[in-house]
Amino acid sequence: MAEADIDDLPRNEANHTALTPLWFLDRAALVHPNRLSVVHGSRRFTWAETYRRCRRFASALHSRSIGHGKTVAVIAPNIPAIYEAHFGIPMAGAVLNTINIRLNAATIAFLLGHSSASVVIVDQEFFTLAEEALKIIADEKKAAFKPPILIVVGDETCDPSSLKYAIGKGAIEYEKFLGSGDPDFAWKPPKDEWHSIALGYTSGTTSSPKGVVLHHRGAYLMALSCALIWNMTEGAIYLWTLPMFHCNGWCYAWTLAALCGTSICLRQVTPKAVYSAIAHQGVSYFCAAPVVLNSIVNAPPSDTILPLPRVVNVNTAGAAPPPSLLADMTKLGFRVTHTYGLSETFGPSVLCAWKPEWDQLPLDERTRLHSRQGVRYVGLEGLDVVNLKTMEPVPADGATLGEIVMRGNLVMKGYLKNPKANAETFAGGWYHSGDIGVKHPDGYIEVKDRAKDIIISGGENISSLEVESLMYMHPAILEVSVVARPDEQWGESPCAFVTLKDGVDSSNEQALAESIIKFCRAKMPAYWVPKSVVFGPLPKTATGKIKKNELREKAKAMGPVKKSRL
Amino acid sequence: MAEADIDDLPRNEANHTALTPLWFLDRAALVHPNRLSVVHGSRRFTWAETYRRCRRFASALHSRSIGHGKTVAVIAPNIPAIYEAHFGIPMAGAVLNTINIRLNAATIAFLLGHSSASVVIVDQEFFTLAEEALKIIADEKKAAFKPPILIVVGDETCDPSSLKYAIGKGAIEYEKFLGSGDPDFAWKPPKDEWHSIALGYTSGTTSSPKGVVLHHRGAYLMALSCALIWNMTEGAIYLWTLPMFHCNGWCYAWTLAALCGTSICLRQVTPKAVYSAIAHQGVSYFCAAPVVLNSIVNAPPSDTILPLPRVVNVNTAGAAPPPSLLADMTKLGFRVTHTYGLSETFGPSVLCAWKPEWDQLPLDERTRLHSRQGVRYVGLEGLDVVNLKTMEPVPADGATLGEIVMRGNLVMKGYLKNPKANAETFAGGWYHSGDIGVKHPDGYIEVKDRAKDIIISGGENISSLEVESLMYMHPAILEVSVVARPDEQWGESPCAFVTLKDGVDSSNEQALAESIIKFCRAKMPAYWVPKSVVFGPLPKTATGKIKKNELREKAKAMGPVKKSRL
């Protein structure tokens, strides 16, 4: 027998097919045709209906020559149409480009131009925004402008006038568009699982947004990983608090189909709406950035339904949750899974895998362990913290800072039309997250800061995140963000921007600032203590991340900290 | 922008790696190093230990030039070494060939010759069997015989003399072999996920055994599917009733690593041992063929621990379970998942997905639904029942017979060195199971028989399985198998082989046979009723399947049913 005989059995049609989450929809419609797939107010769809609607969707695109290599943009909150887009668009072979509804027209114009979207599907509430964005492109490109097919999604919870306006402007009504498609359309999986399924733009807080391109293979694997790491069970009822336009809802749009589960849509995320869905719709799972959890923890009692009627699992990522927030959520009865990732890794791909033996520890210790980002998902093959210069792994000492890097099947294909960024981001055979962290002796990693958020004071690195975590213990602080402010003596020093809790007396800002600084002195090394404290609301991105770049600009505009102040 | 620009982002080291279940072990050792991985009597291993042992295993093979393209045979019951073989062998790049311990030396000689095994790892109890098999090969090949490396696994529960004997014969002791390997061996994933991970031989009840070759990709996907379809949770405690030599324990060896769960080994499967593991080791999951469930249902009360201390999930496949058996197991409190598949599909790849609404139905109706084989696993992409000649799907009427076919990523690479069988088995782009079934209006399939077990009487097809299912309702019958017996008038007619329950008065076999035939007349069409009933134990394969070929031979030897008997 020759050396490799046992590998002489090639792939064929029977034993190899492209991995794609589209198979999950086909299966859900077969296995649980009558189970609820998507619920939005009084609208309820079953899996049989969702499958037929998605096939109509794909067929309607196909008949308009939208297929492989084409991009379809969707501008919508968490309504059924954006869920359907996660299947209907790739079933036609095209790429789904979800767009953040909170961007301004100029940015959306940039994105639609960059992605060359052939179709734009827009929720009626955001029609004028899309219209404005397209006008900007038209004005810029002049005769070269080929307007995309424009589809407007009506929603009974919105004012009918905006739908009427959109149709008057020539947009095709979404239901009519679906009606033009064949509900039995014979969709095909992609020829290659490496084909693109989705394109999403980074929030671009510091530079032009970059287009993250995701592949069918990774979407399939992430969808399964998402279920496994969270112990999600078949038929799970999931609340859409996390926008689907944000990294495809961390791929849960596809996970729900794999589990034949039910999606509860939510146009507006408020603590009251979240609690109501838990009370009335059987919700057991939702994902949310820490900012949303913060609002849940601080909701007025009349908006809550405590104690919770069942275990409610929360997956939080998007920013490092302050330890106090994890503790508060746990006290309310939520089971919080702390995860970490980026759009470039299909959403969170690292989790603080909980160990049953930790249950016996005091709350403080549990919270300390819980606030670490942790270990790779089942579907991610490599995760490490490496020296920024040598790329050697840092020692697992919980102290040495390095860059967090990932590798494996949950890493994006790359950035669209951006070879320079791709070369940098994939240097040395790893995806470079741009996040700074440490590795603990037990192998769990912990994010210390975004590389660009690190404050360098007198040559020492200060993690803005760690300063914030300690400041969150102050009873008057609702939200805090710490950034570098130029400093005559030390180069940079920490500057804190603070939002106070309701009811805190803020008549004497200076006294309050001094009390906070005093509080900090008792909690942290002297060089970490913010030299200035500024009160007011914090600027946020569409997904609730604090815009540190704006705060840095503000701190810079305040001028350098004078030597004399010391 | 050119048509396919968005697909112009190639794979690289950072974003693409071979799918292989080996990653799960690496992760389990990182995340839960101190959790029990494998328990066997008083021997207990943690995930950190199992990982180090498997790396030693791979290293020890590597240093003996056993790598890609080489095959390593394992002849062992469910002991830790065979679990470790599922990782150690592929980590060296080689292919794991598990061999059924209940085969005779001549058959094992055939398998070792066919697979060209470079190494044979054998449990001490089966050493002389392996020795005998190797002698057969040596005698046959003479000077051309290159003896494989022989490794013997000691087990404290066995008589020490057989271990001593094996070492005296030059076999390397397994622990010593591991000791020669590096516990930090830098294993690598396969270069290609299509590389072979395992080779298993079909039982070959009718022809020469065929070598089923499985790939890393499918093993990875099946391992995850196994967890998902069964709602298995992280840290599951699993009892090894199903032999790992049978289709890699339906891939659960790898699932347990993905879940960081615990494997409880079992050298001898008895109802008492199963109940004891449930009582004392926290077992919540096990897999077993119906024959094992039958012994559990019929166990003497002193061997049981009823009521069960927790929900115990049972996955049963390997033969269609009689409906009465499903009902009996359910009554005992087991949650039975009925699955179906073949070695060629990485084990069961079809399941009777349970619908919560069925819980409200009467037991009979629930059992009827439960005894259907069902729908595809999440990881299988195609399942159908097709006309044997045209390959067109049969109507979903629950009546039209056709062949069950599968397609997708849970289908084997093919049979080793058997192009003719491969051409047949993959004809028309589907894997042909050789099983005959129907498709119900709700899309669930039901196996009616192995193609070769169908009885053709007067031109009508009779499913031996359906006759058996009805006969199982007879209070005196413990086990029954129905096969074709030559029939002068009808060509073939059903002949039943019956094992009676303990305590049944069998002094008058003829009267008992007549009473059974009378019972059948009341339950089934006249032409289904067995014309002969034979009492005695049923011959079984190593995995508990009844050897229908032997019974057919017996029925044939009885001579044709005479016309006059009618």
mmCIF file of N, CA and C in Angstrom, chain A residues 1 3 6-7 9 11-17 19 23-24 26-27 31 35 68-70 116 192-196 217 224 228 231 233-234 351 353 355-356 375-378 381 407-409 411-413 422 426 429-430, chain B residues 1 3 6-7 9 11-17 19 23-24 26-27 31 35 68-70 116 192-196 217 224 228 231 233-234 351 353 355-356 375-378 381 407-409 411-413 422 426 429-430:
data_model
loop_
_atom_site.group_PDB
_atom_site.id
_atom_site.type_symbol
_atom_site.label_atom_id
_atom_site.label_comp_id
_atom_site.label_asym_id
_atom_site.label_seq_id
_atom_site.Cartn_x
_atom_site.Cartn_y
_atom_site.Cartn_z
ATOM 1 N N MET A 1 0.857 -1.202 0.000
ATOM 2 C CA MET A 1 0.000 0.000 0.000
ATOM 3 C C MET A 1 0.887 1.245 0.000
ATOM 4 N N GLU A 3 2.130 5.047 0.414
ATOM 5 C CA GLU A 3 2.116 5.882 1.622
ATOM 6 C C GLU A 3 0.761 6.533 1.900
ATOM 7 N N ILE A 6 -4.685 5.917 1.692
ATOM 8 C CA ILE A 6 -5.897 6.121 2.475
ATOM 9 C C ILE A 6 -6.441 7.537 2.302
ATOM 10 N N ASP A 7 -5.660 8.397 1.659
ATOM 11 C CA ASP A 7 -6.194 9.721 1.341
ATOM 12 C C ASP A 7 -6.572 9.872 -0.124
ATOM 13 N N LEU A 9 -9.185 9.338 -1.745
ATOM 14 C CA LEU A 9 -10.638 9.273 -1.961
ATOM 15 C C LEU A 9 -11.146 10.702 -2.100
ATOM 16 N N ARG A 11 -13.292 14.210 -2.936
ATOM 17 C CA ARG A 11 -14.618 14.746 -2.631
ATOM 18 C C ARG A 11 -15.555 14.477 -3.797
ATOM 19 N N ASN A 12 -16.804 14.337 -3.495
ATOM 20 C CA ASN A 12 -17.789 14.243 -4.573
ATOM 21 C C ASN A 12 -19.081 14.908 -4.109
ATOM 22 N N GLU A 13 -20.050 14.907 -4.983
ATOM 23 C CA GLU A 13 -21.319 15.595 -4.691
ATOM 24 C C GLU A 13 -22.017 15.032 -3.462
ATOM 25 N N ALA A 14 -21.767 13.751 -3.193
ATOM 26 C CA ALA A 14 -22.476 13.107 -2.081
ATOM 27 C C ALA A 14 -21.835 13.405 -0.735
ATOM 28 N N ASN A 15 -20.500 13.636 -0.721
ATOM 29 C CA ASN A 15 -19.842 13.724 0.585
ATOM 30 C C ASN A 15 -19.222 15.081 0.900
ATOM 31 N N HIS A 16 -19.466 16.054 0.067
ATOM 32 C CA HIS A 16 -18.904 17.373 0.352
ATOM 33 C C HIS A 16 -19.844 18.441 -0.159
ATOM 34 N N THR A 17 -20.147 19.388 0.697
ATOM 35 C CA THR A 17 -20.942 20.526 0.251
ATOM 36 C C THR A 17 -20.451 21.739 1.020
ATOM 37 N N LEU A 19 -20.139 24.672 3.436
ATOM 38 C CA LEU A 19 -20.733 25.050 4.709
ATOM 39 C C LEU A 19 -21.385 26.414 4.542
ATOM 40 N N TRP A 23 -28.341 26.353 5.174
ATOM 41 C CA TRP A 23 -28.903 25.010 5.397
ATOM 42 C C TRP A 23 -29.799 24.982 6.636
ATOM 43 N N PHE A 24 -29.466 25.812 7.607
ATOM 44 C CA PHE A 24 -30.230 25.776 8.862
ATOM 45 C C PHE A 24 -31.684 26.176 8.627
ATOM 46 N N ASP A 26 -33.448 25.856 5.834
ATOM 47 C CA ASP A 26 -34.106 24.754 5.137
ATOM 48 C C ASP A 26 -34.530 23.686 6.145
ATOM 49 N N ARG A 27 -33.654 23.402 7.087
ATOM 50 C CA ARG A 27 -33.928 22.372 8.086
ATOM 51 C C ARG A 27 -35.018 22.822 9.079
ATOM 52 N N VAL A 31 -38.334 20.764 9.968
ATOM 53 C CA VAL A 31 -38.519 20.119 11.268
ATOM 54 C C VAL A 31 -39.607 20.801 12.095
ATOM 55 N N ARG A 35 -43.642 26.233 14.132
ATOM 56 C CA ARG A 35 -43.128 26.965 15.294
ATOM 57 C C ARG A 35 -42.865 28.418 14.898
ATOM 58 N N HIS A 68 -24.216 36.448 -7.358
ATOM 59 C CA HIS A 68 -22.836 36.379 -6.881
ATOM 60 C C HIS A 68 -22.038 37.643 -7.216
ATOM 61 N N GLY A 69 -21.359 38.177 -6.225
ATOM 62 C CA GLY A 69 -20.518 39.347 -6.446
ATOM 63 C C GLY A 69 -21.240 40.671 -6.231
ATOM 64 N N LYS A 70 -22.559 40.618 -6.095
ATOM 65 C CA LYS A 70 -23.333 41.845 -5.869
ATOM 66 C C LYS A 70 -23.587 42.037 -4.371
ATOM 67 N N SER A 116 -20.539 49.559 -3.329
ATOM 68 C CA SER A 116 -21.214 49.480 -4.632
ATOM 69 C C SER A 116 -22.535 48.731 -4.533
ATOM 70 N N ASP A 192 -18.548 27.791 -3.282
ATOM 71 C CA ASP A 192 -17.366 27.693 -2.422
ATOM 72 C C ASP A 192 -17.736 28.313 -1.080
ATOM 73 N N GLU A 193 -17.445 27.607 -0.010
ATOM 74 C CA GLU A 193 -17.823 28.137 1.307
ATOM 75 C C GLU A 193 -17.002 29.360 1.689
ATOM 76 N N TRP A 194 -15.957 29.641 0.916
ATOM 77 C CA TRP A 194 -15.152 30.833 1.146
ATOM 78 C C TRP A 194 -15.810 32.071 0.544
ATOM 79 N N HIS A 195 -16.882 31.865 -0.235
ATOM 80 C CA HIS A 195 -17.581 33.021 -0.800
ATOM 81 C C HIS A 195 -18.090 33.919 0.330
ATOM 82 N N SER A 196 -18.249 35.182 -0.010
ATOM 83 C CA SER A 196 -18.643 36.172 0.990
ATOM 84 C C SER A 196 -20.137 36.079 1.274
ATOM 85 N N ARG A 217 -18.398 29.941 5.375
ATOM 86 C CA ARG A 217 -17.810 28.935 6.268
ATOM 87 C C ARG A 217 -17.800 29.425 7.720
ATOM 88 N N LEU A 224 -22.917 27.846 15.043
ATOM 89 C CA LEU A 224 -22.923 26.678 15.931
ATOM 90 C C LEU A 224 -22.166 26.969 17.226
ATOM 91 N N LEU A 228 -23.244 26.601 21.239
ATOM 92 C CA LEU A 228 -22.516 25.714 22.148
ATOM 93 C C LEU A 228 -21.949 26.425 23.358
ATOM 94 N N ASN A 231 -24.616 27.158 25.878
ATOM 95 C CA ASN A 231 -25.532 26.067 26.239
ATOM 96 C C ASN A 231 -26.955 26.358 25.785
ATOM 97 N N THR A 233 -30.369 25.863 23.925
ATOM 98 C CA THR A 233 -31.053 24.630 23.570
ATOM 99 C C THR A 233 -31.994 24.850 22.395
ATOM 100 N N GLU A 234 -32.358 23.759 21.785
ATOM 101 C CA GLU A 234 -33.279 23.725 20.650
ATOM 102 C C GLU A 234 -34.545 24.516 21.023
ATOM 103 N N LEU A 351 -14.662 33.895 25.263
ATOM 104 C CA LEU A 351 -15.609 34.015 26.381
ATOM 105 C C LEU A 351 -14.938 33.687 27.704
ATOM 106 N N ALA A 353 -15.239 31.517 30.021
ATOM 107 C CA ALA A 353 -15.902 30.223 30.294
ATOM 108 C C ALA A 353 -15.980 30.047 31.806
ATOM 109 N N LYS A 355 -16.413 28.389 35.426
ATOM 110 C CA LYS A 355 -16.090 27.108 36.052
ATOM 111 C C LYS A 355 -16.987 26.909 37.269
ATOM 112 N N PRO A 356 -17.652 25.759 37.344
ATOM 113 C CA PRO A 356 -18.583 25.541 38.467
ATOM 114 C C PRO A 356 -17.923 25.782 39.821
ATOM 115 N N VAL A 375 -11.251 32.765 27.165
ATOM 116 C CA VAL A 375 -10.664 31.750 26.280
ATOM 117 C C VAL A 375 -11.402 31.713 24.952
ATOM 118 N N ARG A 376 -10.794 31.032 23.997
ATOM 119 C CA ARG A 376 -11.396 31.001 22.666
ATOM 120 C C ARG A 376 -12.709 30.223 22.630
ATOM 121 N N TYR A 377 -13.610 30.629 21.744
ATOM 122 C CA TYR A 377 -14.819 29.850 21.456
ATOM 123 C C TYR A 377 -14.399 28.491 20.902
ATOM 124 N N VAL A 378 -15.322 27.551 20.918
ATOM 125 C CA VAL A 378 -15.048 26.236 20.323
ATOM 126 C C VAL A 378 -14.615 26.390 18.862
ATOM 127 N N GLU A 381 -9.606 28.783 16.603
ATOM 128 C CA GLU A 381 -8.513 27.841 16.854
ATOM 129 C C GLU A 381 -7.297 28.459 17.534
ATOM 130 N N ARG A 407 -6.552 33.593 15.516
ATOM 131 C CA ARG A 407 -6.387 32.934 14.228
ATOM 132 C C ARG A 407 -7.325 31.743 14.138
ATOM 133 N N GLY A 408 -7.807 31.486 12.949
ATOM 134 C CA GLY A 408 -8.681 30.330 12.758
ATOM 135 C C GLY A 408 -9.896 30.655 11.914
ATOM 136 N N ASN A 409 -10.876 29.773 12.000
ATOM 137 C CA ASN A 409 -12.006 29.840 11.071
ATOM 138 C C ASN A 409 -13.053 30.896 11.418
ATOM 139 N N VAL A 411 -12.176 34.067 11.723
ATOM 140 C CA VAL A 411 -11.556 35.346 11.367
ATOM 141 C C VAL A 411 -12.026 35.729 9.960
ATOM 142 N N MET A 412 -12.323 36.999 9.776
ATOM 143 C CA MET A 412 -12.835 37.524 8.491
ATOM 144 C C MET A 412 -11.926 37.195 7.306
ATOM 145 N N LYS A 413 -12.485 37.359 6.090
ATOM 146 C CA LYS A 413 -11.679 37.225 4.877
ATOM 147 C C LYS A 413 -10.695 38.376 4.761
ATOM 148 N N ASN A 422 -5.152 45.102 5.150
ATOM 149 C CA ASN A 422 -5.113 43.638 5.238
ATOM 150 C C ASN A 422 -3.705 43.140 5.567
ATOM 151 N N PHE A 426 -3.182 41.143 9.150
ATOM 152 C CA PHE A 426 -2.853 39.710 9.118
ATOM 153 C C PHE A 426 -1.347 39.456 9.236
ATOM 154 N N GLY A 429 0.721 35.988 10.249
ATOM 155 C CA GLY A 429 -0.183 34.844 10.318
ATOM 156 C C GLY A 429 -1.181 34.896 11.462
ATOM 157 N N TRP A 430 -1.378 36.066 12.020
ATOM 158 C CA TRP A 430 -2.397 36.252 13.055
ATOM 159 C C TRP A 430 -3.257 37.451 12.688
ATOM 160 N N MET B 1 -16.495 48.811 -9.850
ATOM 161 C CA MET B 1 -16.146 47.588 -9.102
ATOM 162 C C MET B 1 -16.486 46.370 -9.943
ATOM 163 N N GLU B 3 -17.310 42.543 -11.060
ATOM 164 C CA GLU B 3 -18.397 41.664 -10.586
ATOM 165 C C GLU B 3 -18.074 40.954 -9.268
ATOM 166 N N ILE B 6 -15.657 41.365 -4.343
ATOM 167 C CA ILE B 6 -15.876 41.084 -2.926
ATOM 168 C C ILE B 6 -15.455 39.665 -2.559
ATOM 169 N N ASP B 7 -15.166 38.859 -3.563
ATOM 170 C CA ASP B 7 -14.623 37.535 -3.264
ATOM 171 C C ASP B 7 -13.126 37.449 -3.508
ATOM 172 N N LEU B 9 -10.588 37.967 -1.747
ATOM 173 C CA LEU B 9 -9.812 38.002 -0.506
ATOM 174 C C LEU B 9 -9.445 36.564 -0.164
ATOM 175 N N ARG B 11 -7.690 33.035 1.306
ATOM 176 C CA ARG B 11 -7.420 32.446 2.610
ATOM 177 C C ARG B 11 -5.987 32.744 3.013
ATOM 178 N N ASN B 12 -5.745 32.820 4.281
ATOM 179 C CA ASN B 12 -4.374 32.937 4.761
ATOM 180 C C ASN B 12 -4.263 32.203 6.099
ATOM 181 N N GLU B 13 -3.077 32.214 6.630
ATOM 182 C CA GLU B 13 -2.819 31.474 7.866
ATOM 183 C C GLU B 13 -3.677 31.953 9.035
ATOM 184 N N ALA B 14 -4.041 33.231 8.975
ATOM 185 C CA ALA B 14 -4.786 33.809 10.101
ATOM 186 C C ALA B 14 -6.272 33.476 10.045
ATOM 187 N N ASN B 15 -6.801 33.290 8.825
ATOM 188 C CA ASN B 15 -8.262 33.169 8.752
ATOM 189 C C ASN B 15 -8.772 31.821 8.250
ATOM 190 N N HIS B 16 -7.891 30.874 8.095
ATOM 191 C CA HIS B 16 -8.340 29.565 7.626
ATOM 192 C C HIS B 16 -7.464 28.485 8.217
ATOM 193 N N THR B 17 -8.083 27.499 8.809
ATOM 194 C CA THR B 17 -7.332 26.348 9.300
ATOM 195 C C THR B 17 -8.203 25.126 9.097
ATOM 196 N N LEU B 19 -10.464 22.096 9.669
ATOM 197 C CA LEU B 19 -11.384 21.654 10.710
ATOM 198 C C LEU B 19 -10.929 20.283 11.180
ATOM 199 N N TRP B 23 -8.676 20.101 17.794
ATOM 200 C CA TRP B 23 -8.703 21.412 18.458
ATOM 201 C C TRP B 23 -9.468 21.361 19.772
ATOM 202 N N PHE B 24 -10.465 20.496 19.831
ATOM 203 C CA PHE B 24 -11.308 20.447 21.031
ATOM 204 C C PHE B 24 -10.491 20.017 22.253
ATOM 205 N N ASP B 26 -7.227 20.413 22.758
ATOM 206 C CA ASP B 26 -6.356 21.528 23.127
ATOM 207 C C ASP B 26 -7.140 22.542 23.966
ATOM 208 N N ARG B 27 -8.369 22.800 23.539
ATOM 209 C CA ARG B 27 -9.198 23.777 24.256
ATOM 210 C C ARG B 27 -9.644 23.246 25.617
ATOM 211 N N VAL B 31 -9.175 25.164 29.113
ATOM 212 C CA VAL B 31 -10.309 25.741 29.836
ATOM 213 C C VAL B 31 -10.606 24.993 31.135
ATOM 214 N N ARG B 35 -10.669 19.359 35.398
ATOM 215 C CA ARG B 35 -11.922 18.607 35.356
ATOM 216 C C ARG B 35 -11.630 17.181 34.885
ATOM 217 N N HIS B 68 1.405 10.726 8.530
ATOM 218 C CA HIS B 68 0.408 10.819 7.458
ATOM 219 C C HIS B 68 0.450 9.596 6.527
ATOM 220 N N GLY B 69 -0.712 9.021 6.282
ATOM 221 C CA GLY B 69 -0.813 7.881 5.381
ATOM 222 C C GLY B 69 -0.682 6.535 6.071
ATOM 223 N N LYS B 70 -0.268 6.548 7.320
ATOM 224 C CA LYS B 70 -0.123 5.292 8.063
ATOM 225 C C LYS B 70 -1.391 5.023 8.886
ATOM 226 N N SER B 116 -3.349 -2.453 6.188
ATOM 227 C CA SER B 116 -1.879 -2.328 6.270
ATOM 228 C C SER B 116 -1.466 -1.611 7.553
ATOM 229 N N ASP B 192 -4.845 19.342 5.344
ATOM 230 C CA ASP B 192 -6.114 19.437 4.625
ATOM 231 C C ASP B 192 -7.177 18.752 5.480
ATOM 232 N N GLU B 193 -8.303 19.421 5.696
ATOM 233 C CA GLU B 193 -9.338 18.820 6.546
ATOM 234 C C GLU B 193 -9.985 17.607 5.884
ATOM 235 N N TRP B 194 -9.673 17.394 4.618
ATOM 236 C CA TRP B 194 -10.176 16.212 3.914
ATOM 237 C C TRP B 194 -9.320 14.979 4.218
ATOM 238 N N HIS B 195 -8.197 15.180 4.879
ATOM 239 C CA HIS B 195 -7.366 14.035 5.247
ATOM 240 C C HIS B 195 -8.162 13.073 6.126
ATOM 241 N N SER B 196 -7.740 11.819 6.075
ATOM 242 C CA SER B 196 -8.471 10.777 6.798
ATOM 243 C C SER B 196 -8.128 10.816 8.274
ATOM 244 N N ARG B 217 -12.772 16.802 8.622
ATOM 245 C CA ARG B 217 -13.863 17.781 8.499
ATOM 246 C C ARG B 217 -15.176 17.222 9.050
ATOM 247 N N LEU B 224 -19.848 18.323 16.735
ATOM 248 C CA LEU B 224 -20.692 19.454 17.151
ATOM 249 C C LEU B 224 -22.172 19.133 16.976
ATOM 250 N N LEU B 228 -25.423 19.284 19.577
ATOM 251 C CA LEU B 228 -26.569 20.149 19.318
ATOM 252 C C LEU B 228 -27.887 19.397 19.262
ATOM 253 N N ASN B 231 -29.081 18.463 22.687
ATOM 254 C CA ASN B 231 -29.075 19.522 23.718
ATOM 255 C C ASN B 231 -28.079 19.212 24.825
ATOM 256 N N THR B 233 -25.007 19.695 27.223
ATOM 257 C CA THR B 233 -24.448 20.924 27.751
ATOM 258 C C THR B 233 -22.993 20.726 28.128
ATOM 259 N N GLU B 234 -22.316 21.833 28.271
ATOM 260 C CA GLU B 234 -20.906 21.890 28.662
ATOM 261 C C GLU B 234 -20.707 21.045 29.923
ATOM 262 N N LEU B 351 -32.342 12.081 13.037
ATOM 263 C CA LEU B 351 -32.980 11.867 14.342
ATOM 264 C C LEU B 351 -34.464 12.150 14.290
ATOM 265 N N ALA B 353 -36.539 14.203 15.588
ATOM 266 C CA ALA B 353 -36.565 15.463 16.357
ATOM 267 C C ALA B 353 -37.912 15.582 17.043
ATOM 268 N N LYS B 355 -41.090 17.063 18.987
ATOM 269 C CA LYS B 355 -41.839 18.327 18.993
ATOM 270 C C LYS B 355 -42.589 18.445 20.310
ATOM 271 N N PRO B 356 -42.431 19.568 20.998
ATOM 272 C CA PRO B 356 -43.093 19.717 22.300
ATOM 273 C C PRO B 356 -44.591 19.432 22.236
ATOM 274 N N VAL B 375 -35.502 13.200 10.745
ATOM 275 C CA VAL B 375 -34.968 14.269 9.888
ATOM 276 C C VAL B 375 -33.454 14.345 10.038
ATOM 277 N N ARG B 376 -32.830 15.086 9.140
ATOM 278 C CA ARG B 376 -31.375 15.164 9.145
ATOM 279 C C ARG B 376 -30.830 15.907 10.366
ATOM 280 N N TYR B 377 -29.648 15.521 10.811
ATOM 281 C CA TYR B 377 -28.921 16.266 11.830
ATOM 282 C C TYR B 377 -28.633 17.672 11.294
ATOM 283 N N VAL B 378 -28.299 18.586 12.173
ATOM 284 C CA VAL B 378 -27.910 19.936 11.746
ATOM 285 C C VAL B 378 -26.742 19.861 10.743
ATOM 286 N N GLU B 381 -26.623 17.696 5.148
ATOM 287 C CA GLU B 381 -27.328 18.657 4.299
ATOM 288 C C GLU B 381 -28.425 18.053 3.434
ATOM 289 N N ARG B 407 -26.709 13.022 1.747
ATOM 290 C CA ARG B 407 -25.637 13.757 1.083
ATOM 291 C C ARG B 407 -25.207 14.919 1.958
ATOM 292 N N GLY B 408 -23.921 15.225 1.937
ATOM 293 C CA GLY B 408 -23.433 16.369 2.704
ATOM 294 C C GLY B 408 -22.167 16.047 3.456
ATOM 295 N N ASN B 409 -21.877 16.889 4.429
ATOM 296 C CA ASN B 409 -20.568 16.835 5.077
ATOM 297 C C ASN B 409 -20.424 15.731 6.119
ATOM 298 N N VAL B 411 -20.957 12.569 5.319
ATOM 299 C CA VAL B 411 -20.847 11.332 4.545
ATOM 300 C C VAL B 411 -19.355 10.999 4.396
ATOM 301 N N MET B 412 -19.025 9.737 4.547
ATOM 302 C CA MET B 412 -17.629 9.257 4.464
ATOM 303 C C MET B 412 -16.939 9.666 3.168
ATOM 304 N N LYS B 413 -15.596 9.537 3.173
ATOM 305 C CA LYS B 413 -14.811 9.738 1.952
ATOM 306 C C LYS B 413 -15.078 8.626 0.957
ATOM 307 N N ASN B 422 -17.464 2.046 -4.242
ATOM 308 C CA ASN B 422 -17.612 3.504 -4.190
ATOM 309 C C ASN B 422 -18.495 4.020 -5.319
ATOM 310 N N PHE B 426 -22.042 5.879 -4.253
ATOM 311 C CA PHE B 426 -22.189 7.322 -4.507
ATOM 312 C C PHE B 426 -22.926 7.614 -5.825
ATOM 313 N N GLY B 429 -24.774 11.072 -7.156
ATOM 314 C CA GLY B 429 -24.497 12.193 -6.246
ATOM 315 C C GLY B 429 -25.139 12.062 -4.877
ATOM 316 N N TRP B 430 -25.527 10.857 -4.523
ATOM 317 C CA TRP B 430 -26.070 10.599 -3.189
ATOM 318 C C TRP B 430 -25.346 9.391 -2.599
#
